[in-house]
Amino acid sequence: MTVQLNHTIIEAHDKKETAAFLTEVLGLGEPVSYGPFAVVQAANGVSLDVMRTDAPVHPQHYAFLVSEDEFDQIFGRITERGLEYWADPYGREPGRINHNDGGRGVYWNDPNGHRLEIITRPYGG
Ligand SMILES: [Fe+2]
């Protein structure tokens, strides 16, 4: 099979703010405008197409596989910004990271309430 996830849409109250938040915290390249989207490109070819909505945002979950060095850098930016973070997806373990699957992981929210996650090992890996 050659089916690959190519892009997904991220609903946002403020498209520019959300795209900048993603690229700055994750350390990705500048967003690119494409039609109604601010396109954030992940390293594996999947793009996150941020789209403004005036309707209430339905919070989604977006997880990113990162290296140990990248985890340090991204987690550093999360704490520098004073963002809340959790070791678990339900927000029951604030101020902690997890060590699931022998790696490290942490959850935090984007400005719209989307729950973001970085992991250094894939689930079950
Ligand atoms: Fe997840």
JSON list of N, CA, C and O in Angstrom, two decimals, residues 3-59:
[
{"chain": "A", "resi": 3, "resn": "VAL", "atom": "N", "xyz": [-0.69, 4.35, 0.52]},
{"chain": "A", "resi": 3, "resn": "VAL", "atom": "CA", "xyz": [-1.53, 5.42, 1.05]},
{"chain": "A", "resi": 3, "resn": "VAL", "atom": "C", "xyz": [-0.81, 6.13, 2.20]},
{"chain": "A", "resi": 3, "resn": "VAL", "atom": "O", "xyz": [-0.35, 5.47, 3.13]},
{"chain": "A", "resi": 4, "resn": "GLN", "atom": "N", "xyz": [-0.70, 7.43, 2.08]},
{"chain": "A", "resi": 4, "resn": "GLN", "atom": "CA", "xyz": [-0.05, 8.22, 3.13]},
{"chain": "A", "resi": 4, "resn": "GLN", "atom": "C", "xyz": [-0.96, 9.39, 3.50]},
{"chain": "A", "resi": 4, "resn": "GLN", "atom": "O", "xyz": [-1.59, 9.98, 2.62]},
{"chain": "A", "resi": 5, "resn": "LEU", "atom": "N", "xyz": [-0.97, 9.71, 4.79]},
{"chain": "A", "resi": 5, "resn": "LEU", "atom": "CA", "xyz": [-1.66, 10.94, 5.20]},
{"chain": "A", "resi": 5, "resn": "LEU", "atom": "C", "xyz": [-0.90, 12.12, 4.60]},
{"chain": "A", "resi": 5, "resn": "LEU", "atom": "O", "xyz": [0.33, 12.21, 4.73]},
{"chain": "A", "resi": 6, "resn": "ASN", "atom": "N", "xyz": [-1.62, 12.99, 3.91]},
{"chain": "A", "resi": 6, "resn": "ASN", "atom": "CA", "xyz": [-0.98, 14.12, 3.23]},
{"chain": "A", "resi": 6, "resn": "ASN", "atom": "C", "xyz": [-1.22, 15.44, 3.95]},
{"chain": "A", "resi": 6, "resn": "ASN", "atom": "O", "xyz": [-0.31, 16.25, 4.09]},
{"chain": "A", "resi": 7, "resn": "HIS", "atom": "N", "xyz": [-2.46, 15.69, 4.38]},
{"chain": "A", "resi": 7, "resn": "HIS", "atom": "CA", "xyz": [-2.76, 16.92, 5.11]},
{"chain": "A", "resi": 7, "resn": "HIS", "atom": "C", "xyz": [-4.00, 16.75, 5.95]},
{"chain": "A", "resi": 7, "resn": "HIS", "atom": "O", "xyz": [-4.80, 15.85, 5.70]},
{"chain": "A", "resi": 8, "resn": "THR", "atom": "N", "xyz": [-4.14, 17.63, 6.92]},
{"chain": "A", "resi": 8, "resn": "THR", "atom": "CA", "xyz": [-5.37, 17.70, 7.69]},
{"chain": "A", "resi": 8, "resn": "THR", "atom": "C", "xyz": [-5.63, 19.16, 7.98]},
{"chain": "A", "resi": 8, "resn": "THR", "atom": "O", "xyz": [-4.73, 19.99, 7.84]},
{"chain": "A", "resi": 9, "resn": "ILE", "atom": "N", "xyz": [-6.86, 19.47, 8.35]},
{"chain": "A", "resi": 9, "resn": "ILE", "atom": "CA", "xyz": [-7.23, 20.87, 8.61]},
{"chain": "A", "resi": 9, "resn": "ILE", "atom": "C", "xyz": [-7.32, 21.08, 10.11]},
{"chain": "A", "resi": 9, "resn": "ILE", "atom": "O", "xyz": [-7.91, 20.27, 10.83]},
{"chain": "A", "resi": 10, "resn": "ILE", "atom": "N", "xyz": [-6.72, 22.16, 10.56]},
{"chain": "A", "resi": 10, "resn": "ILE", "atom": "CA", "xyz": [-6.80, 22.55, 11.96]},
{"chain": "A", "resi": 10, "resn": "ILE", "atom": "C", "xyz": [-7.67, 23.80, 12.05]},
{"chain": "A", "resi": 10, "resn": "ILE", "atom": "O", "xyz": [-7.31, 24.85, 11.49]},
{"chain": "A", "resi": 11, "resn": "GLU", "atom": "N", "xyz": [-8.79, 23.70, 12.73]},
{"chain": "A", "resi": 11, "resn": "GLU", "atom": "CA", "xyz": [-9.67, 24.86, 12.93]},
{"chain": "A", "resi": 11, "resn": "GLU", "atom": "C", "xyz": [-9.04, 25.80, 13.93]},
{"chain": "A", "resi": 11, "resn": "GLU", "atom": "O", "xyz": [-8.49, 25.36, 14.94]},
{"chain": "A", "resi": 12, "resn": "ALA", "atom": "N", "xyz": [-9.15, 27.10, 13.64]},
{"chain": "A", "resi": 12, "resn": "ALA", "atom": "CA", "xyz": [-8.55, 28.09, 14.53]},
{"chain": "A", "resi": 12, "resn": "ALA", "atom": "C", "xyz": [-9.39, 29.35, 14.58]},
{"chain": "A", "resi": 12, "resn": "ALA", "atom": "O", "xyz": [-10.00, 29.74, 13.58]},
{"chain": "A", "resi": 13, "resn": "HIS", "atom": "N", "xyz": [-9.40, 30.00, 15.74]},
{"chain": "A", "resi": 13, "resn": "HIS", "atom": "CA", "xyz": [-10.04, 31.31, 15.85]},
{"chain": "A", "resi": 13, "resn": "HIS", "atom": "C", "xyz": [-9.17, 32.36, 15.15]},
{"chain": "A", "resi": 13, "resn": "HIS", "atom": "O", "xyz": [-9.68, 33.26, 14.53]},
{"chain": "A", "resi": 14, "resn": "ASP", "atom": "N", "xyz": [-7.85, 32.22, 15.28]},
{"chain": "A", "resi": 14, "resn": "ASP", "atom": "CA", "xyz": [-6.90, 33.15, 14.66]},
{"chain": "A", "resi": 14, "resn": "ASP", "atom": "C", "xyz": [-5.87, 32.31, 13.90]},
{"chain": "A", "resi": 14, "resn": "ASP", "atom": "O", "xyz": [-5.00, 31.68, 14.50]},
{"chain": "A", "resi": 15, "resn": "LYS", "atom": "N", "xyz": [-6.02, 32.33, 12.58]},
{"chain": "A", "resi": 15, "resn": "LYS", "atom": "CA", "xyz": [-5.19, 31.46, 11.73]},
{"chain": "A", "resi": 15, "resn": "LYS", "atom": "C", "xyz": [-3.70, 31.76, 11.87]},
{"chain": "A", "resi": 15, "resn": "LYS", "atom": "O", "xyz": [-2.88, 30.86, 12.04]},
{"chain": "A", "resi": 16, "resn": "LYS", "atom": "N", "xyz": [-3.34, 33.05, 11.81]},
{"chain": "A", "resi": 16, "resn": "LYS", "atom": "CA", "xyz": [-1.93, 33.44, 11.88]},
{"chain": "A", "resi": 16, "resn": "LYS", "atom": "C", "xyz": [-1.33, 33.10, 13.24]},
{"chain": "A", "resi": 16, "resn": "LYS", "atom": "O", "xyz": [-0.21, 32.58, 13.32]},
{"chain": "A", "resi": 17, "resn": "GLU", "atom": "N", "xyz": [-2.07, 33.42, 14.30]},
{"chain": "A", "resi": 17, "resn": "GLU", "atom": "CA", "xyz": [-1.58, 33.16, 15.65]},
{"chain": "A", "resi": 17, "resn": "GLU", "atom": "C", "xyz": [-1.36, 31.66, 15.86]},
{"chain": "A", "resi": 17, "resn": "GLU", "atom": "O", "xyz": [-0.35, 31.23, 16.42]},
{"chain": "A", "resi": 18, "resn": "THR", "atom": "N", "xyz": [-2.31, 30.87, 15.37]},
{"chain": "A", "resi": 18, "resn": "THR", "atom": "CA", "xyz": [-2.22, 29.42, 15.57]},
{"chain": "A", "resi": 18, "resn": "THR", "atom": "C", "xyz": [-1.08, 28.82, 14.78]},
{"chain": "A", "resi": 18, "resn": "THR", "atom": "O", "xyz": [-0.31, 28.00, 15.29]},
{"chain": "A", "resi": 19, "resn": "ALA", "atom": "N", "xyz": [-0.94, 29.24, 13.51]},
{"chain": "A", "resi": 19, "resn": "ALA", "atom": "CA", "xyz": [0.16, 28.71, 12.68]},
{"chain": "A", "resi": 19, "resn": "ALA", "atom": "C", "xyz": [1.51, 29.11, 13.28]},
{"chain": "A", "resi": 19, "resn": "ALA", "atom": "O", "xyz": [2.44, 28.30, 13.32]},
{"chain": "A", "resi": 20, "resn": "ALA", "atom": "N", "xyz": [1.60, 30.34, 13.76]},
{"chain": "A", "resi": 20, "resn": "ALA", "atom": "CA", "xyz": [2.86, 30.80, 14.37]},
{"chain": "A", "resi": 20, "resn": "ALA", "atom": "C", "xyz": [3.15, 30.02, 15.65]},
{"chain": "A", "resi": 20, "resn": "ALA", "atom": "O", "xyz": [4.30, 29.64, 15.92]},
{"chain": "A", "resi": 21, "resn": "PHE", "atom": "N", "xyz": [2.10, 29.78, 16.44]},
{"chain": "A", "resi": 21, "resn": "PHE", "atom": "CA", "xyz": [2.28, 29.01, 17.67]},
{"chain": "A", "resi": 21, "resn": "PHE", "atom": "C", "xyz": [2.85, 27.63, 17.35]},
{"chain": "A", "resi": 21, "resn": "PHE", "atom": "O", "xyz": [3.81, 27.18, 17.98]},
{"chain": "A", "resi": 22, "resn": "LEU", "atom": "N", "xyz": [2.28, 26.98, 16.36]},
{"chain": "A", "resi": 22, "resn": "LEU", "atom": "CA", "xyz": [2.73, 25.63, 15.99]},
{"chain": "A", "resi": 22, "resn": "LEU", "atom": "C", "xyz": [4.18, 25.64, 15.52]},
{"chain": "A", "resi": 22, "resn": "LEU", "atom": "O", "xyz": [5.00, 24.83, 15.96]},
{"chain": "A", "resi": 23, "resn": "THR", "atom": "N", "xyz": [4.50, 26.55, 14.61]},
{"chain": "A", "resi": 23, "resn": "THR", "atom": "CA", "xyz": [5.85, 26.55, 14.05]},
{"chain": "A", "resi": 23, "resn": "THR", "atom": "C", "xyz": [6.88, 26.97, 15.09]},
{"chain": "A", "resi": 23, "resn": "THR", "atom": "O", "xyz": [7.98, 26.42, 15.14]},
{"chain": "A", "resi": 24, "resn": "GLU", "atom": "N", "xyz": [6.53, 27.94, 15.92]},
{"chain": "A", "resi": 24, "resn": "GLU", "atom": "CA", "xyz": [7.50, 28.42, 16.92]},
{"chain": "A", "resi": 24, "resn": "GLU", "atom": "C", "xyz": [7.75, 27.37, 17.99]},
{"chain": "A", "resi": 24, "resn": "GLU", "atom": "O", "xyz": [8.90, 27.09, 18.34]},
{"chain": "A", "resi": 25, "resn": "VAL", "atom": "N", "xyz": [6.68, 26.80, 18.53]},
{"chain": "A", "resi": 25, "resn": "VAL", "atom": "CA", "xyz": [6.86, 25.84, 19.62]},
{"chain": "A", "resi": 25, "resn": "VAL", "atom": "C", "xyz": [7.51, 24.55, 19.10]},
{"chain": "A", "resi": 25, "resn": "VAL", "atom": "O", "xyz": [8.40, 23.99, 19.74]},
{"chain": "A", "resi": 26, "resn": "LEU", "atom": "N", "xyz": [7.07, 24.09, 17.93]},
{"chain": "A", "resi": 26, "resn": "LEU", "atom": "CA", "xyz": [7.60, 22.84, 17.40]},
{"chain": "A", "resi": 26, "resn": "LEU", "atom": "C", "xyz": [8.93, 23.02, 16.66]},
{"chain": "A", "resi": 26, "resn": "LEU", "atom": "O", "xyz": [9.60, 22.04, 16.35]},
{"chain": "A", "resi": 27, "resn": "GLY", "atom": "N", "xyz": [9.28, 24.26, 16.34]},
{"chain": "A", "resi": 27, "resn": "GLY", "atom": "CA", "xyz": [10.54, 24.49, 15.63]},
{"chain": "A", "resi": 27, "resn": "GLY", "atom": "C", "xyz": [10.44, 24.12, 14.17]},
{"chain": "A", "resi": 27, "resn": "GLY", "atom": "O", "xyz": [11.42, 23.65, 13.57]},
{"chain": "A", "resi": 28, "resn": "LEU", "atom": "N", "xyz": [9.28, 24.33, 13.56]},
{"chain": "A", "resi": 28, "resn": "LEU", "atom": "CA", "xyz": [9.07, 24.02, 12.15]},
{"chain": "A", "resi": 28, "resn": "LEU", "atom": "C", "xyz": [9.24, 25.29, 11.31]},
{"chain": "A", "resi": 28, "resn": "LEU", "atom": "O", "xyz": [9.30, 26.40, 11.84]},
{"chain": "A", "resi": 29, "resn": "GLY", "atom": "N", "xyz": [9.30, 25.10, 9.97]},
{"chain": "A", "resi": 29, "resn": "GLY", "atom": "CA", "xyz": [9.48, 26.24, 9.07]},
{"chain": "A", "resi": 29, "resn": "GLY", "atom": "C", "xyz": [8.28, 27.16, 9.07]},
{"chain": "A", "resi": 29, "resn": "GLY", "atom": "O", "xyz": [7.18, 26.78, 9.48]},
{"chain": "A", "resi": 30, "resn": "GLU", "atom": "N", "xyz": [8.51, 28.39, 8.59]},
{"chain": "A", "resi": 30, "resn": "GLU", "atom": "CA", "xyz": [7.45, 29.40, 8.52]},
{"chain": "A", "resi": 30, "resn": "GLU", "atom": "C", "xyz": [6.21, 28.85, 7.81]},
{"chain": "A", "resi": 30, "resn": "GLU", "atom": "O", "xyz": [6.34, 28.15, 6.81]},
{"chain": "A", "resi": 31, "resn": "PRO", "atom": "N", "xyz": [5.02, 29.20, 8.30]},
{"chain": "A", "resi": 31, "resn": "PRO", "atom": "CA", "xyz": [3.80, 28.79, 7.59]},
{"chain": "A", "resi": 31, "resn": "PRO", "atom": "C", "xyz": [3.75, 29.42, 6.19]},
{"chain": "A", "resi": 31, "resn": "PRO", "atom": "O", "xyz": [4.26, 30.51, 5.98]},
{"chain": "A", "resi": 32, "resn": "VAL", "atom": "N", "xyz": [3.10, 28.71, 5.27]},
{"chain": "A", "resi": 32, "resn": "VAL", "atom": "CA", "xyz": [2.94, 29.19, 3.89]},
{"chain": "A", "resi": 32, "resn": "VAL", "atom": "C", "xyz": [1.44, 29.36, 3.63]},
{"chain": "A", "resi": 32, "resn": "VAL", "atom": "O", "xyz": [0.64, 28.50, 4.00]},
{"chain": "A", "resi": 33, "resn": "SER", "atom": "N", "xyz": [1.08, 30.47, 2.97]},
{"chain": "A", "resi": 33, "resn": "SER", "atom": "CA", "xyz": [-0.33, 30.69, 2.65]},
{"chain": "A", "resi": 33, "resn": "SER", "atom": "C", "xyz": [-0.72, 29.86, 1.43]},
{"chain": "A", "resi": 33, "resn": "SER", "atom": "O", "xyz": [0.00, 29.83, 0.43]},
{"chain": "A", "resi": 34, "resn": "TYR", "atom": "N", "xyz": [-1.86, 29.19, 1.52]},
{"chain": "A", "resi": 34, "resn": "TYR", "atom": "CA", "xyz": [-2.40, 28.45, 0.38]},
{"chain": "A", "resi": 34, "resn": "TYR", "atom": "C", "xyz": [-3.91, 28.52, 0.48]},
{"chain": "A", "resi": 34, "resn": "TYR", "atom": "O", "xyz": [-4.50, 27.90, 1.37]},
{"chain": "A", "resi": 35, "resn": "GLY", "atom": "N", "xyz": [-4.53, 29.30, -0.41]},
{"chain": "A", "resi": 35, "resn": "GLY", "atom": "CA", "xyz": [-5.98, 29.50, -0.33]},
{"chain": "A", "resi": 35, "resn": "GLY", "atom": "C", "xyz": [-6.36, 30.02, 1.05]},
{"chain": "A", "resi": 35, "resn": "GLY", "atom": "O", "xyz": [-5.73, 30.95, 1.56]},
{"chain": "A", "resi": 36, "resn": "PRO", "atom": "N", "xyz": [-7.33, 29.38, 1.69]},
{"chain": "A", "resi": 36, "resn": "PRO", "atom": "CA", "xyz": [-7.76, 29.86, 3.01]},
{"chain": "A", "resi": 36, "resn": "PRO", "atom": "C", "xyz": [-6.87, 29.36, 4.15]},
{"chain": "A", "resi": 36, "resn": "PRO", "atom": "O", "xyz": [-7.17, 29.62, 5.32]},
{"chain": "A", "resi": 37, "resn": "PHE", "atom": "N", "xyz": [-5.80, 28.66, 3.82]},
{"chain": "A", "resi": 37, "resn": "PHE", "atom": "CA", "xyz": [-5.02, 27.99, 4.84]},
{"chain": "A", "resi": 37, "resn": "PHE", "atom": "C", "xyz": [-3.68, 28.67, 5.11]},
{"chain": "A", "resi": 37, "resn": "PHE", "atom": "O", "xyz": [-3.06, 29.23, 4.21]},
{"chain": "A", "resi": 38, "resn": "ALA", "atom": "N", "xyz": [-3.21, 28.54, 6.35]},
{"chain": "A", "resi": 38, "resn": "ALA", "atom": "CA", "xyz": [-1.81, 28.78, 6.70]},
{"chain": "A", "resi": 38, "resn": "ALA", "atom": "C", "xyz": [-1.23, 27.39, 6.89]},
{"chain": "A", "resi": 38, "resn": "ALA", "atom": "O", "xyz": [-1.59, 26.67, 7.83]},
{"chain": "A", "resi": 39, "resn": "VAL", "atom": "N", "xyz": [-0.38, 26.99, 5.96]},
{"chain": "A", "resi": 39, "resn": "VAL", "atom": "CA", "xyz": [0.09, 25.62, 5.90]},
{"chain": "A", "resi": 39, "resn": "VAL", "atom": "C", "xyz": [1.37, 25.45, 6.71]},
{"chain": "A", "resi": 39, "resn": "VAL", "atom": "O", "xyz": [2.37, 26.12, 6.46]},
{"chain": "A", "resi": 40, "resn": "VAL", "atom": "N", "xyz": [1.30, 24.54, 7.68]},
{"chain": "A", "resi": 40, "resn": "VAL", "atom": "CA", "xyz": [2.46, 24.19, 8.51]},
{"chain": "A", "resi": 40, "resn": "VAL", "atom": "C", "xyz": [2.92, 22.81, 8.08]},
{"chain": "A", "resi": 40, "resn": "VAL", "atom": "O", "xyz": [2.14, 21.85, 8.11]},
{"chain": "A", "resi": 41, "resn": "GLN", "atom": "N", "xyz": [4.17, 22.72, 7.67]},
{"chain": "A", "resi": 41, "resn": "GLN", "atom": "CA", "xyz": [4.68, 21.47, 7.11]},
{"chain": "A", "resi": 41, "resn": "GLN", "atom": "C", "xyz": [5.47, 20.68, 8.14]},
{"chain": "A", "resi": 41, "resn": "GLN", "atom": "O", "xyz": [6.44, 21.20, 8.70]},
{"chain": "A", "resi": 42, "resn": "ALA", "atom": "N", "xyz": [5.05, 19.45, 8.39]},
{"chain": "A", "resi": 42, "resn": "ALA", "atom": "CA", "xyz": [5.82, 18.56, 9.27]},
{"chain": "A", "resi": 42, "resn": "ALA", "atom": "C", "xyz": [6.89, 17.85, 8.44]},
{"chain": "A", "resi": 42, "resn": "ALA", "atom": "O", "xyz": [6.82, 17.82, 7.20]},
{"chain": "A", "resi": 43, "resn": "ALA", "atom": "N", "xyz": [7.87, 17.27, 9.12]},
{"chain": "A", "resi": 43, "resn": "ALA", "atom": "CA", "xyz": [9.03, 16.71, 8.43]},
{"chain": "A", "resi": 43, "resn": "ALA", "atom": "C", "xyz": [8.70, 15.49, 7.58]},
{"chain": "A", "resi": 43, "resn": "ALA", "atom": "O", "xyz": [9.42, 15.17, 6.64]},
{"chain": "A", "resi": 44, "resn": "ASN", "atom": "N", "xyz": [7.61, 14.79, 7.90]},
{"chain": "A", "resi": 44, "resn": "ASN", "atom": "CA", "xyz": [7.30, 13.56, 7.15]},
{"chain": "A", "resi": 44, "resn": "ASN", "atom": "C", "xyz": [6.33, 13.81, 6.01]},
{"chain": "A", "resi": 44, "resn": "ASN", "atom": "O", "xyz": [5.69, 12.88, 5.52]},
{"chain": "A", "resi": 45, "resn": "GLY", "atom": "N", "xyz": [6.21, 15.08, 5.57]},
{"chain": "A", "resi": 45, "resn": "GLY", "atom": "CA", "xyz": [5.40, 15.37, 4.40]},
{"chain": "A", "resi": 45, "resn": "GLY", "atom": "C", "xyz": [3.94, 15.66, 4.69]},
{"chain": "A", "resi": 45, "resn": "GLY", "atom": "O", "xyz": [3.19, 16.00, 3.78]},
{"chain": "A", "resi": 46, "resn": "VAL", "atom": "N", "xyz": [3.52, 15.50, 5.93]},
{"chain": "A", "resi": 46, "resn": "VAL", "atom": "CA", "xyz": [2.14, 15.81, 6.29]},
{"chain": "A", "resi": 46, "resn": "VAL", "atom": "C", "xyz": [2.04, 17.31, 6.57]},
{"chain": "A", "resi": 46, "resn": "VAL", "atom": "O", "xyz": [2.88, 17.86, 7.28]},
{"chain": "A", "resi": 47, "resn": "SER", "atom": "N", "xyz": [1.02, 17.94, 5.98]},
{"chain": "A", "resi": 47, "resn": "SER", "atom": "CA", "xyz": [0.85, 19.36, 6.31]},
{"chain": "A", "resi": 47, "resn": "SER", "atom": "C", "xyz": [-0.38, 19.55, 7.19]},
{"chain": "A", "resi": 47, "resn": "SER", "atom": "O", "xyz": [-1.38, 18.83, 7.09]},
{"chain": "A", "resi": 48, "resn": "LEU", "atom": "N", "xyz": [-0.24, 20.53, 8.08]},
{"chain": "A", "resi": 48, "resn": "LEU", "atom": "CA", "xyz": [-1.31, 20.93, 8.97]},
{"chain": "A", "resi": 48, "resn": "LEU", "atom": "C", "xyz": [-1.84, 22.24, 8.42]},
{"chain": "A", "resi": 48, "resn": "LEU", "atom": "O", "xyz": [-1.14, 23.26, 8.47]},
{"chain": "A", "resi": 49, "resn": "ASP", "atom": "N", "xyz": [-3.03, 22.20, 7.86]},
{"chain": "A", "resi": 49, "resn": "ASP", "atom": "CA", "xyz": [-3.58, 23.36, 7.16]},
{"chain": "A", "resi": 49, "resn": "ASP", "atom": "C", "xyz": [-4.50, 24.11, 8.11]},
{"chain": "A", "resi": 49, "resn": "ASP", "atom": "O", "xyz": [-5.65, 23.70, 8.34]},
{"chain": "A", "resi": 50, "resn": "VAL", "atom": "N", "xyz": [-3.98, 25.20, 8.65]},
{"chain": "A", "resi": 50, "resn": "VAL", "atom": "CA", "xyz": [-4.72, 25.95, 9.66]},
{"chain": "A", "resi": 50, "resn": "VAL", "atom": "C", "xyz": [-5.75, 26.83, 8.95]},
{"chain": "A", "resi": 50, "resn": "VAL", "atom": "O", "xyz": [-5.41, 27.59, 8.04]},
{"chain": "A", "resi": 51, "resn": "MET", "atom": "N", "xyz": [-7.01, 26.72, 9.36]},
{"chain": "A", "resi": 51, "resn": "MET", "atom": "CA", "xyz": [-8.11, 27.45, 8.73]},
{"chain": "A", "resi": 51, "resn": "MET", "atom": "C", "xyz": [-8.92, 28.18, 9.79]},
{"chain": "A", "resi": 51, "resn": "MET", "atom": "O", "xyz": [-9.30, 27.60, 10.80]},
{"chain": "A", "resi": 52, "resn": "ARG", "atom": "N", "xyz": [-9.20, 29.46, 9.52]},
{"chain": "A", "resi": 52, "resn": "ARG", "atom": "CA", "xyz": [-9.97, 30.26, 10.46]},
{"chain": "A", "resi": 52, "resn": "ARG", "atom": "C", "xyz": [-11.43, 29.85, 10.44]},
{"chain": "A", "resi": 52, "resn": "ARG", "atom": "O", "xyz": [-11.99, 29.57, 9.38]},
{"chain": "A", "resi": 53, "resn": "THR", "atom": "N", "xyz": [-12.03, 29.84, 11.62]},
{"chain": "A", "resi": 53, "resn": "THR", "atom": "CA", "xyz": [-13.47, 29.64, 11.71]},
{"chain": "A", "resi": 53, "resn": "THR", "atom": "C", "xyz": [-14.03, 30.63, 12.71]},
{"chain": "A", "resi": 53, "resn": "THR", "atom": "O", "xyz": [-13.37, 30.97, 13.70]},
{"chain": "A", "resi": 54, "resn": "ASP", "atom": "N", "xyz": [-15.24, 31.08, 12.45]},
{"chain": "A", "resi": 54, "resn": "ASP", "atom": "CA", "xyz": [-15.94, 31.93, 13.42]},
{"chain": "A", "resi": 54, "resn": "ASP", "atom": "C", "xyz": [-16.80, 31.09, 14.35]},
{"chain": "A", "resi": 54, "resn": "ASP", "atom": "O", "xyz": [-17.28, 31.59, 15.37]},
{"chain": "A", "resi": 55, "resn": "ALA", "atom": "N", "xyz": [-17.00, 29.84, 14.00]},
{"chain": "A", "resi": 55, "resn": "ALA", "atom": "CA", "xyz": [-17.80, 28.94, 14.82]},
{"chain": "A", "resi": 55, "resn": "ALA", "atom": "C", "xyz": [-16.94, 28.43, 15.98]},
{"chain": "A", "resi": 55, "resn": "ALA", "atom": "O", "xyz": [-15.72, 28.55, 15.94]},
{"chain": "A", "resi": 56, "resn": "PRO", "atom": "N", "xyz": [-17.57, 27.85, 17.00]},
{"chain": "A", "resi": 56, "resn": "PRO", "atom": "CA", "xyz": [-16.77, 27.25, 18.07]},
{"chain": "A", "resi": 56, "resn": "PRO", "atom": "C", "xyz": [-15.85, 26.17, 17.50]},
{"chain": "A", "resi": 56, "resn": "PRO", "atom": "O", "xyz": [-16.25, 25.41, 16.63]},
{"chain": "A", "resi": 57, "resn": "VAL", "atom": "N", "xyz": [-14.62, 26.15, 17.98]},
{"chain": "A", "resi": 57, "resn": "VAL", "atom": "CA", "xyz": [-13.64, 25.15, 17.52]},
{"chain": "A", "resi": 57, "resn": "VAL", "atom": "C", "xyz": [-13.90, 23.83, 18.24]},
{"chain": "A", "resi": 57, "resn": "VAL", "atom": "O", "xyz": [-14.13, 23.81, 19.45]},
{"chain": "A", "resi": 58, "resn": "HIS", "atom": "N", "xyz": [-13.90, 22.75, 17.49]},
{"chain": "A", "resi": 58, "resn": "HIS", "atom": "CA", "xyz": [-14.01, 21.42, 18.09]},
{"chain": "A", "resi": 58, "resn": "HIS", "atom": "C", "xyz": [-12.60, 20.93, 18.37]},
{"chain": "A", "resi": 58, "resn": "HIS", "atom": "O", "xyz": [-11.86, 20.65, 17.42]},
{"chain": "A", "resi": 59, "resn": "PRO", "atom": "N", "xyz": [-12.22, 20.85, 19.64]},
{"chain": "A", "resi": 59, "resn": "PRO", "atom": "CA", "xyz": [-10.82, 20.47, 19.96]},
{"chain": "A", "resi": 59, "resn": "PRO", "atom": "C", "xyz": [-10.48, 19.08, 19.43]},
{"chain": "A", "resi": 59, "resn": "PRO", "atom": "O", "xyz": [-11.24, 18.14, 19.60]}
]
